[in-house]
Short mmCIF file of C-alpha atoms in Angstrom, two decimals:
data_model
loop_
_atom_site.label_atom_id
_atom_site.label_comp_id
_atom_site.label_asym_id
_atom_site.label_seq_id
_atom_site.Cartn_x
_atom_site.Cartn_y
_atom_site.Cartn_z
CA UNK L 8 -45.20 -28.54 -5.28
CA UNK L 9 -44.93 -26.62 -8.67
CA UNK L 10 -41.56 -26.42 -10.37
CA UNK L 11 -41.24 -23.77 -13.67
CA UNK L 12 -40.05 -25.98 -16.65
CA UNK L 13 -39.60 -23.08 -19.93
CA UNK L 14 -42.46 -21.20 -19.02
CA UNK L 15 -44.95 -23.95 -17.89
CA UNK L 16 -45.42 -25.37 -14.64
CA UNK L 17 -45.26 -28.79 -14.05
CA UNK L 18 -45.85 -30.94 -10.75
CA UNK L 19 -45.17 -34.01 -9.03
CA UNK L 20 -47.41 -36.57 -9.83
CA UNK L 21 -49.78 -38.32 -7.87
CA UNK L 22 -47.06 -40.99 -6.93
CA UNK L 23 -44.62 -39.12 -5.34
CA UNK L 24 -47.50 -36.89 -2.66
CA UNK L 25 -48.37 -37.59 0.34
CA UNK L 26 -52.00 -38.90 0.90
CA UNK L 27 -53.32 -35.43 1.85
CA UNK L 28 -51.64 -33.88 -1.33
CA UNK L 29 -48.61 -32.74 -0.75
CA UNK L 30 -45.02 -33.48 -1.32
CA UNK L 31 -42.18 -34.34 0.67
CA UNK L 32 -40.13 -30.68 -0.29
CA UNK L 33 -43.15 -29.04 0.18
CA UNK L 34 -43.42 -29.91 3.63
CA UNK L 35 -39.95 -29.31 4.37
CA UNK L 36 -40.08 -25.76 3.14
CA UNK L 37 -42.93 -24.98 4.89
CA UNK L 38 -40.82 -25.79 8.42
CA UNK L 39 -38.63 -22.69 7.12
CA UNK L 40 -39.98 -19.61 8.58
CA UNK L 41 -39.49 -16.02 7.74
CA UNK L 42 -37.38 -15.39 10.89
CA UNK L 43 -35.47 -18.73 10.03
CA UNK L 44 -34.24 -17.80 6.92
CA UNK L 45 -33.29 -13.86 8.12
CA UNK L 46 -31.38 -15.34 10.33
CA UNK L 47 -29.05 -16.91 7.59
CA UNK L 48 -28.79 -13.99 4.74
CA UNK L 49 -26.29 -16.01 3.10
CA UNK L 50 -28.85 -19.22 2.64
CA UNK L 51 -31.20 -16.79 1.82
CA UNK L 52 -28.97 -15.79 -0.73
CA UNK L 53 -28.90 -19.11 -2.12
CA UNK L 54 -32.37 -19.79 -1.89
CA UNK L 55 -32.99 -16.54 -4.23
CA UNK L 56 -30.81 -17.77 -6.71
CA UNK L 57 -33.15 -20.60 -7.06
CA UNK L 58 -36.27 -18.56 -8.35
CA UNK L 59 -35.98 -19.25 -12.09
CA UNK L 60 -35.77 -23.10 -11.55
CA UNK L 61 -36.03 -25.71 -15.05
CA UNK L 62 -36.90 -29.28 -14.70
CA UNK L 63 -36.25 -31.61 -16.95
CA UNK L 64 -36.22 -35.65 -17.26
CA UNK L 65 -33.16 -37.29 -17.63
CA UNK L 66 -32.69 -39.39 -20.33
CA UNK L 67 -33.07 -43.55 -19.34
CA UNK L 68 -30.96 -44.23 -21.93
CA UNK L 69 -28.24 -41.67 -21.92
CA UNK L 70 -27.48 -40.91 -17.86
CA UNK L 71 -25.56 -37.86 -18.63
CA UNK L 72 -27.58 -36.18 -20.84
CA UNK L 73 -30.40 -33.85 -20.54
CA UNK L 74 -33.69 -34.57 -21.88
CA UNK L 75 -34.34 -30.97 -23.50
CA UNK L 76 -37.72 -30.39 -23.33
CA UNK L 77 -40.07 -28.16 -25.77
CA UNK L 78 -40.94 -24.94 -25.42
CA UNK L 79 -45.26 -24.74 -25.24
CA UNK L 80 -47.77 -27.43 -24.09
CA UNK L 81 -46.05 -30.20 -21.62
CA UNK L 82 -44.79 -32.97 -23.69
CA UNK L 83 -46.55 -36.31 -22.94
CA UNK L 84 -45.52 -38.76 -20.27
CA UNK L 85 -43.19 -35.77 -18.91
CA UNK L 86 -43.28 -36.42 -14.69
CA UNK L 87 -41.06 -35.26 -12.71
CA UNK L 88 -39.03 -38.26 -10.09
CA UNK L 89 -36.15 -38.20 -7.59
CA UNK L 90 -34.08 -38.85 -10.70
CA UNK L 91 -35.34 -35.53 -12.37
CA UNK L 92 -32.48 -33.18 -13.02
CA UNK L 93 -32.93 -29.12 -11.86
CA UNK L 94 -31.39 -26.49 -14.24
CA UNK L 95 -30.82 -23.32 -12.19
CA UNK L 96 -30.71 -19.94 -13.98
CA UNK L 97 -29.21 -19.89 -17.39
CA UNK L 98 -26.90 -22.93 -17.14
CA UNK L 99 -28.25 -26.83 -15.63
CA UNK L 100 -26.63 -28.05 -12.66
CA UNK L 101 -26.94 -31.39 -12.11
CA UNK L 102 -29.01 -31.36 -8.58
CA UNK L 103 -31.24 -34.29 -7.70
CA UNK L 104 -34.22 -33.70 -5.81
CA UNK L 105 -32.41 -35.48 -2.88
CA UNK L 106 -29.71 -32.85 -2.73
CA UNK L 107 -32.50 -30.10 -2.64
CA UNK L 108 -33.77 -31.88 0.04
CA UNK L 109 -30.58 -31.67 1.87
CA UNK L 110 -30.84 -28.39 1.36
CA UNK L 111 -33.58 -27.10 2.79
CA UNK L 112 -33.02 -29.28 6.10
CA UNK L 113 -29.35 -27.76 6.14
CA UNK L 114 -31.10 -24.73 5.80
CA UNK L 115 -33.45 -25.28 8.58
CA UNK L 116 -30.60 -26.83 10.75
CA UNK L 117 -28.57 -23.74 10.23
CA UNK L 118 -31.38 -21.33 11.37
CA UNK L 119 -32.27 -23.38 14.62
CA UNK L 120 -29.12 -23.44 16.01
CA UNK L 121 -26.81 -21.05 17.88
CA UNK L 122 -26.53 -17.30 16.61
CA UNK L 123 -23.12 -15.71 15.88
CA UNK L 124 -22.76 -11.75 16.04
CA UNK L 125 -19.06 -10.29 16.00
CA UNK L 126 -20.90 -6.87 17.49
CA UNK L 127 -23.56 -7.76 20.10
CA UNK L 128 -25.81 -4.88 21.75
CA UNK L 129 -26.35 -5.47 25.23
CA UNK L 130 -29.45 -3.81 26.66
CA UNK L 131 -29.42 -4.37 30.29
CA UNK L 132 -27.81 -6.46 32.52
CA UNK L 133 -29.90 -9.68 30.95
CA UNK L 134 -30.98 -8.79 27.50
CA UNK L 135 -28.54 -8.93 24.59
CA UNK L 136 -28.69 -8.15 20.52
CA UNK L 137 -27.73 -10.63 18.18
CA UNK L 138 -28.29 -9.96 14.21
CA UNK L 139 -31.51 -8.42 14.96
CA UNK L 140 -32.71 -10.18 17.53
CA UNK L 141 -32.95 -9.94 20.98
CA UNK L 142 -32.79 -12.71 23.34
CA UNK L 143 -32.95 -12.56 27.02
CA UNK L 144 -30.36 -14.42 29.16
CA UNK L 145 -32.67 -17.56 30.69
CA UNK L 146 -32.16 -18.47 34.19
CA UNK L 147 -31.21 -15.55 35.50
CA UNK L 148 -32.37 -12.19 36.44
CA UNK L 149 -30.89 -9.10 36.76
CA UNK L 150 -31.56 -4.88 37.61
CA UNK L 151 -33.44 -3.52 35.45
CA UNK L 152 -31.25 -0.60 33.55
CA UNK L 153 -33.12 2.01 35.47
CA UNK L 154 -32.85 0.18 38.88
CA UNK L 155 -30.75 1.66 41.73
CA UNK L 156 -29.47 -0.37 45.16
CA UNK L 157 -27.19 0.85 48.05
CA UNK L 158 -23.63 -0.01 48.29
CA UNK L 159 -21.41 -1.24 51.28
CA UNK L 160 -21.05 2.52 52.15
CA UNK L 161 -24.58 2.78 52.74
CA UNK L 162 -24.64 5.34 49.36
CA UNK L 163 -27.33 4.49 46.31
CA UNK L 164 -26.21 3.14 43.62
CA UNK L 165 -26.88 2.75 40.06
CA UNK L 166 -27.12 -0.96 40.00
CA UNK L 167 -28.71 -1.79 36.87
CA UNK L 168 -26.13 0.25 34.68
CA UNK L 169 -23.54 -1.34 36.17
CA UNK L 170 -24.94 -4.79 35.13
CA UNK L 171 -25.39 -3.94 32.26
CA UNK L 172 -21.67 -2.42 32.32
CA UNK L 173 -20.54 -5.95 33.63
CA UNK L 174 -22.05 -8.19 31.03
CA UNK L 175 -19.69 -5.79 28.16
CA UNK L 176 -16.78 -6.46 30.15
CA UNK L 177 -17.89 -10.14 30.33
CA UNK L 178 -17.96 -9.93 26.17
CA UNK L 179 -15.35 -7.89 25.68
CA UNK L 180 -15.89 -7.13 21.98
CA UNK L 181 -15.97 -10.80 21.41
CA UNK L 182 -18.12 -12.93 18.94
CA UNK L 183 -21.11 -14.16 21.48
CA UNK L 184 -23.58 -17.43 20.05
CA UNK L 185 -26.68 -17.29 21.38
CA UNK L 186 -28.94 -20.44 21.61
CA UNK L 187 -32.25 -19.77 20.65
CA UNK L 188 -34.80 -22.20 23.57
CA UNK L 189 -37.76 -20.12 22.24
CA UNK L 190 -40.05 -17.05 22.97
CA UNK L 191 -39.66 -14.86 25.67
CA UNK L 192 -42.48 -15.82 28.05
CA UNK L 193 -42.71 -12.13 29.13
CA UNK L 194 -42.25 -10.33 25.45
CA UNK L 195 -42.95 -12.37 22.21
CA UNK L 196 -40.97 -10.16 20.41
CA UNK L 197 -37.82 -11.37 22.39
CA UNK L 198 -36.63 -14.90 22.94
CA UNK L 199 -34.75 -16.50 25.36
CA UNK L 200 -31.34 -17.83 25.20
CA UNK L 201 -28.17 -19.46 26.34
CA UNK L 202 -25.43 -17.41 25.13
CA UNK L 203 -21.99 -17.39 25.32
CA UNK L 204 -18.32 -16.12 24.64
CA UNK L 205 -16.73 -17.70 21.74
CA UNK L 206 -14.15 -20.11 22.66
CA UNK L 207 -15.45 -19.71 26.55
CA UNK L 208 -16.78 -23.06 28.15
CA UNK L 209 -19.26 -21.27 30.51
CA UNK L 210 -22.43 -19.35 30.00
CA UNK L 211 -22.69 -15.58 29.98
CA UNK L 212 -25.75 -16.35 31.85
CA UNK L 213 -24.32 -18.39 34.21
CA UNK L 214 -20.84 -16.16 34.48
CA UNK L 215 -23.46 -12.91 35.35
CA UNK L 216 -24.94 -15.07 38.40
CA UNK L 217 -21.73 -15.88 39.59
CA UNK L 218 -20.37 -12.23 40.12
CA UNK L 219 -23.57 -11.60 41.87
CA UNK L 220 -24.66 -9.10 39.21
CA UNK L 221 -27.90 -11.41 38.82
CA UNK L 222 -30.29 -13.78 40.44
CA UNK L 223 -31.06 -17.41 39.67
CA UNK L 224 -34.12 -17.75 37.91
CA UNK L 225 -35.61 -20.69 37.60
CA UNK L 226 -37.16 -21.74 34.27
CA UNK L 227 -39.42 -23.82 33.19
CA UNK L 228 -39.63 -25.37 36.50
CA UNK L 229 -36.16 -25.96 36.60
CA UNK L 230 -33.28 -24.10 38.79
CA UNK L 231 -29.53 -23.77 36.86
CA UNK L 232 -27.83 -21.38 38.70
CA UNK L 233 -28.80 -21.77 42.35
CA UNK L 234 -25.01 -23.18 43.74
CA UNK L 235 -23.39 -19.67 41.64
CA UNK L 236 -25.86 -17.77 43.54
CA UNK L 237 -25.24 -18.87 46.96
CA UNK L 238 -21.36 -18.60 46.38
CA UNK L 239 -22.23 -15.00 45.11
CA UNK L 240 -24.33 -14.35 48.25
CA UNK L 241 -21.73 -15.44 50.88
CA UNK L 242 -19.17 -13.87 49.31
CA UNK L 243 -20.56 -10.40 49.11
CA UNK L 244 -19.87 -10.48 45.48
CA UNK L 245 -21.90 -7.85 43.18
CA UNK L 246 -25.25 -6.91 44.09
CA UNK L 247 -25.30 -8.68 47.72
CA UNK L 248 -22.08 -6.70 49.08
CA UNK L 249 -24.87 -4.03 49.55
CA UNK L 250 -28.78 -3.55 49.67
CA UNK L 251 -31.46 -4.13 46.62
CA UNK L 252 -35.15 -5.48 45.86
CA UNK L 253 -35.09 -8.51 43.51
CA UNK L 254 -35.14 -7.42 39.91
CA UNK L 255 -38.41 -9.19 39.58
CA UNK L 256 -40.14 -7.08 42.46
CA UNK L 257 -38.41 -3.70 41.45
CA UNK L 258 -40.13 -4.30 38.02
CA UNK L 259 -43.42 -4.51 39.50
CA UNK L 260 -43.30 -1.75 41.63
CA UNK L 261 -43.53 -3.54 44.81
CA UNK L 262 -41.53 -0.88 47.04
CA UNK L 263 -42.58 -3.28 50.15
CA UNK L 264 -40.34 -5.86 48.59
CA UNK L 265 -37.88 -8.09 51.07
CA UNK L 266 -34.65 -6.52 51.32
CA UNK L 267 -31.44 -8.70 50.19
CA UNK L 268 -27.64 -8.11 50.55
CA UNK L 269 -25.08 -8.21 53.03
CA UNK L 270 -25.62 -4.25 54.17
CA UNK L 271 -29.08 -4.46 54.89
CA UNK L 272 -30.06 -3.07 58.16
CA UNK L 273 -33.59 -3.50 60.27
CA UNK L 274 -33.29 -0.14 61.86
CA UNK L 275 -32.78 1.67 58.70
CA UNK L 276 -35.10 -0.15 56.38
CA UNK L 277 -37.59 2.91 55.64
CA UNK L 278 -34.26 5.04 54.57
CA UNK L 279 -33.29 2.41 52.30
CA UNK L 280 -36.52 1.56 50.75
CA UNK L 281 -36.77 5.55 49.96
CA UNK L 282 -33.57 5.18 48.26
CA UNK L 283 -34.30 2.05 45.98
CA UNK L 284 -37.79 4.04 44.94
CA UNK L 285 -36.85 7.78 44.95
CA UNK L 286 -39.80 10.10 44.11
CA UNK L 287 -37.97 11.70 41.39
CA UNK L 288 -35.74 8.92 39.88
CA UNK L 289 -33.10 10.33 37.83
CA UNK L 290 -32.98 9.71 34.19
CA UNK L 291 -30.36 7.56 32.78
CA UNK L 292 -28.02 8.30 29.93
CA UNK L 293 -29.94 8.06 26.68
CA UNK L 294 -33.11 6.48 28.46
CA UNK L 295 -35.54 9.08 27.78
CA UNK L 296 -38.94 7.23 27.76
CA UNK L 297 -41.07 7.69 30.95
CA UNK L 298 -43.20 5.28 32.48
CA UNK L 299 -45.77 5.44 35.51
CA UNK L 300 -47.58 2.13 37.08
CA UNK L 301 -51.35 3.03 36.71
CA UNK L 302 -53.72 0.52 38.01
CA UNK L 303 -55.97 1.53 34.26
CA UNK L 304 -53.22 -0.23 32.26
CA UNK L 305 -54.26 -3.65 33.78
CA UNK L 306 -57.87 -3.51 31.49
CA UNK L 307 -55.08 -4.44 28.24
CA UNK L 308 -52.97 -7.01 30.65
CA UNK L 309 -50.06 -4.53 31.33
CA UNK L 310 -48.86 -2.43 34.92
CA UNK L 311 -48.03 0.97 33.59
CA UNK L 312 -47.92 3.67 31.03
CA UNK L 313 -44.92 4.53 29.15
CA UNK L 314 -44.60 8.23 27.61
CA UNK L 315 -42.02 9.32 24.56
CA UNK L 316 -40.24 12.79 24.63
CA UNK L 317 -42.19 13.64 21.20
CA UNK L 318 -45.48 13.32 22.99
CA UNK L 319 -47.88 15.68 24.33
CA UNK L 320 -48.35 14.29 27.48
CA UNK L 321 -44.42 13.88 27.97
CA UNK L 322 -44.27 17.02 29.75
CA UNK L 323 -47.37 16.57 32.14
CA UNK L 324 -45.66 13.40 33.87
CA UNK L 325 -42.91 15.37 35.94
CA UNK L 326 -42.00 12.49 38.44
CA UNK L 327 -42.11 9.04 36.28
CA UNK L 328 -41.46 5.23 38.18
CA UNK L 329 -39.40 4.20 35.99
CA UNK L 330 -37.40 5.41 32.86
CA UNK L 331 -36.66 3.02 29.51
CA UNK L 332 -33.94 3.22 26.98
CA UNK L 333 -36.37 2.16 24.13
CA UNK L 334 -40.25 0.95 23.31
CA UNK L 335 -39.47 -2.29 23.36
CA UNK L 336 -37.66 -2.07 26.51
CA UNK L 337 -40.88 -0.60 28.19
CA UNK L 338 -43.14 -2.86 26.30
CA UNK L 339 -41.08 -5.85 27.45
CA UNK L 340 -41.66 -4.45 30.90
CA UNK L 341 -45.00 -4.71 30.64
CA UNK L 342 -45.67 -1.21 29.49
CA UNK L 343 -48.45 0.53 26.97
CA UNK L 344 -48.02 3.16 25.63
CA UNK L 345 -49.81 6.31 26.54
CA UNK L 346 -53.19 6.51 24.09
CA UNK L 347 -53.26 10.58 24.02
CA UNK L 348 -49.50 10.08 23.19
CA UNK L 349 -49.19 11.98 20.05
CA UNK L 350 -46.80 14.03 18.06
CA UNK L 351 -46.53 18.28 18.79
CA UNK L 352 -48.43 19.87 15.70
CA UNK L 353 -47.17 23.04 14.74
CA UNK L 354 -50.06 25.41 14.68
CA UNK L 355 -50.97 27.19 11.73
CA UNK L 356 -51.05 31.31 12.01
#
């Protein structure tokens, strides 16, 4: 670890590194990670403050002074110990290496715990933005925003915008903390979370699966919302007052899918399967982004094709499967994107 000291750089000596060479605030900044530190601007603000950085030995015989070193070659016998004094900027303050130490694990403690966003974007009935990042609810699952079902009246139903409707009204326009239990198994980009309501004891999650506006899920091996589902179920609360396919199987196009809800009926199941899977799905509010399951798109891992309004082959694909509010929706769906999908180009006369 190299600290600046009046233009030269100076670093800790051989007795205060590790065996393989490095030193013990080197290895605490390097558990700090890009994403870490975005996720606290205002200890990133800090931590910029910090670039011009002095070091210099504090007197043995004079505790509060400061040893002022010269400008030029390093003087001799100079090291730098936990008792070494950093200047920051144009003025010393009197921080120990122990306190920068403290720092960077307050730092680190700050960015691994819960999220706080006074404005969160919810994208579907299970995904929600905090500060940049999007973490999807763990445990449960719910419609997909383009999803439909059939009501108690027998009448299709936009499902999936209504979950998504539900989880605002759950929120409210209140702060929401999200805690971060790592990468979305489905879409790296995303990670999965337990978020809730400020000053609310129970889980958003949890609160969506009991008004029947999502499924348990179980994760990582484990089941958390199983009893909220069952209540949901027997009460004919949310989804299961009527007819739908899983979330899980709508997403994978499995129109043979078993049939759940309290207004399912054996003698009408074709009807209602043609009304969860229309030919010609209508396109959502502000969901413009097509996507068709093509068995190709399984060479590169993924179930379907998506297509944006700006490309050339947007046109050509006149009854889609699905439709997606954004790229990474339809990526986290496990979506490519079309590879003759390119931008109109005005010809020239």
């Amino acid at each position: 670890m190299a600290l600046r000291r009046n233009g030269q750089i100076n670093r800790f000596p051989a007795e205060n590194r590790n065996q393989d060479g490095t030193d013990e605030l080197s290895i605490l900044l390097s558990q700090v990670s890009s994403q870490d530190i975005a996720a606290c601007p205002d200890k990133l603000r800090e931590l910029e403050s910090l670039r011009e950085i002095t070091v210099v030995r504090r007197s043995e015989d004079k505790p509060n002074t400061l040893a002022k070193g010269r400008t030029g070659a390093r003087p001799q016998g100079l090291s730098i110990h936990r008792q070494d004094v950093i200047g920051v900027g144009t003025g010393y303050i009197g921080l120990r290496s122990s306190i920068m130490r403290w720092f960077v694990l307050s730092l680190t403690l700050l960015a691994a715990g819960p999220s706080f966003a006074a404005s969160p974007v919810v994208r579907d009935g299970s995904a929600i933005d905090i500060a940049g990042t999007t973490y999807r609810l763990d445990g449960i699952d719910a419609p997909a925003y383009d999803q439909l079902c059939i009501d108690d009246h027998a009448d299709s139903w936009t499902c999936g915008v209504e979950a998504r409707d539900q989880l605002n009204r759950l929120i409210g326009g209140r702060d929401v903390r999200c805690e971060d239990l790592g990468p979305d198994t489905a879409y790296k980009n995303w990670r999965l979370g337990t978020c809730t309501v400020k000053d609310e004891a129970v889980s958003l999650n949890q609160l969506m699966v009991r008004g029947g506006f999502a499924m348990n899920s179980p994760s990582m091996g484990k089941s958390r919302f199983g009893d909220d589902e069952a209540d949901a179920r027997n009460n004919r609360r949310g989804l299961w007052k009527g007819c739908f396919i899983a979330p899980l199987e709508f997403r994978a196009g499995r129109r043979d899918g078993a049939l759940l809800g309290g207004a399912c009926r054996a003698d009408k199941d074709r009807e209602i399967r043609e009304a969860l899977f229309p030919p010609d799905p209508a396109m959502p509010s502000g969901c413009g982004i097509k996507g068709k399951y093509a068995l190709r798109a399984k060479v590169t891992g993924n179930i379907g094709i998506y297509h944006l309004q700006m490309c050339a082959s947007y046109p050509a694909l006149t009854r889609p499967d699905r439709w997606f509010c954004s790229e990474d929706d339809a990526k986290a769906a496990g979506f490519r994107k079309a590879y003759n999908c390119r931008p109109f180009t005005r010809q020239r006369s």
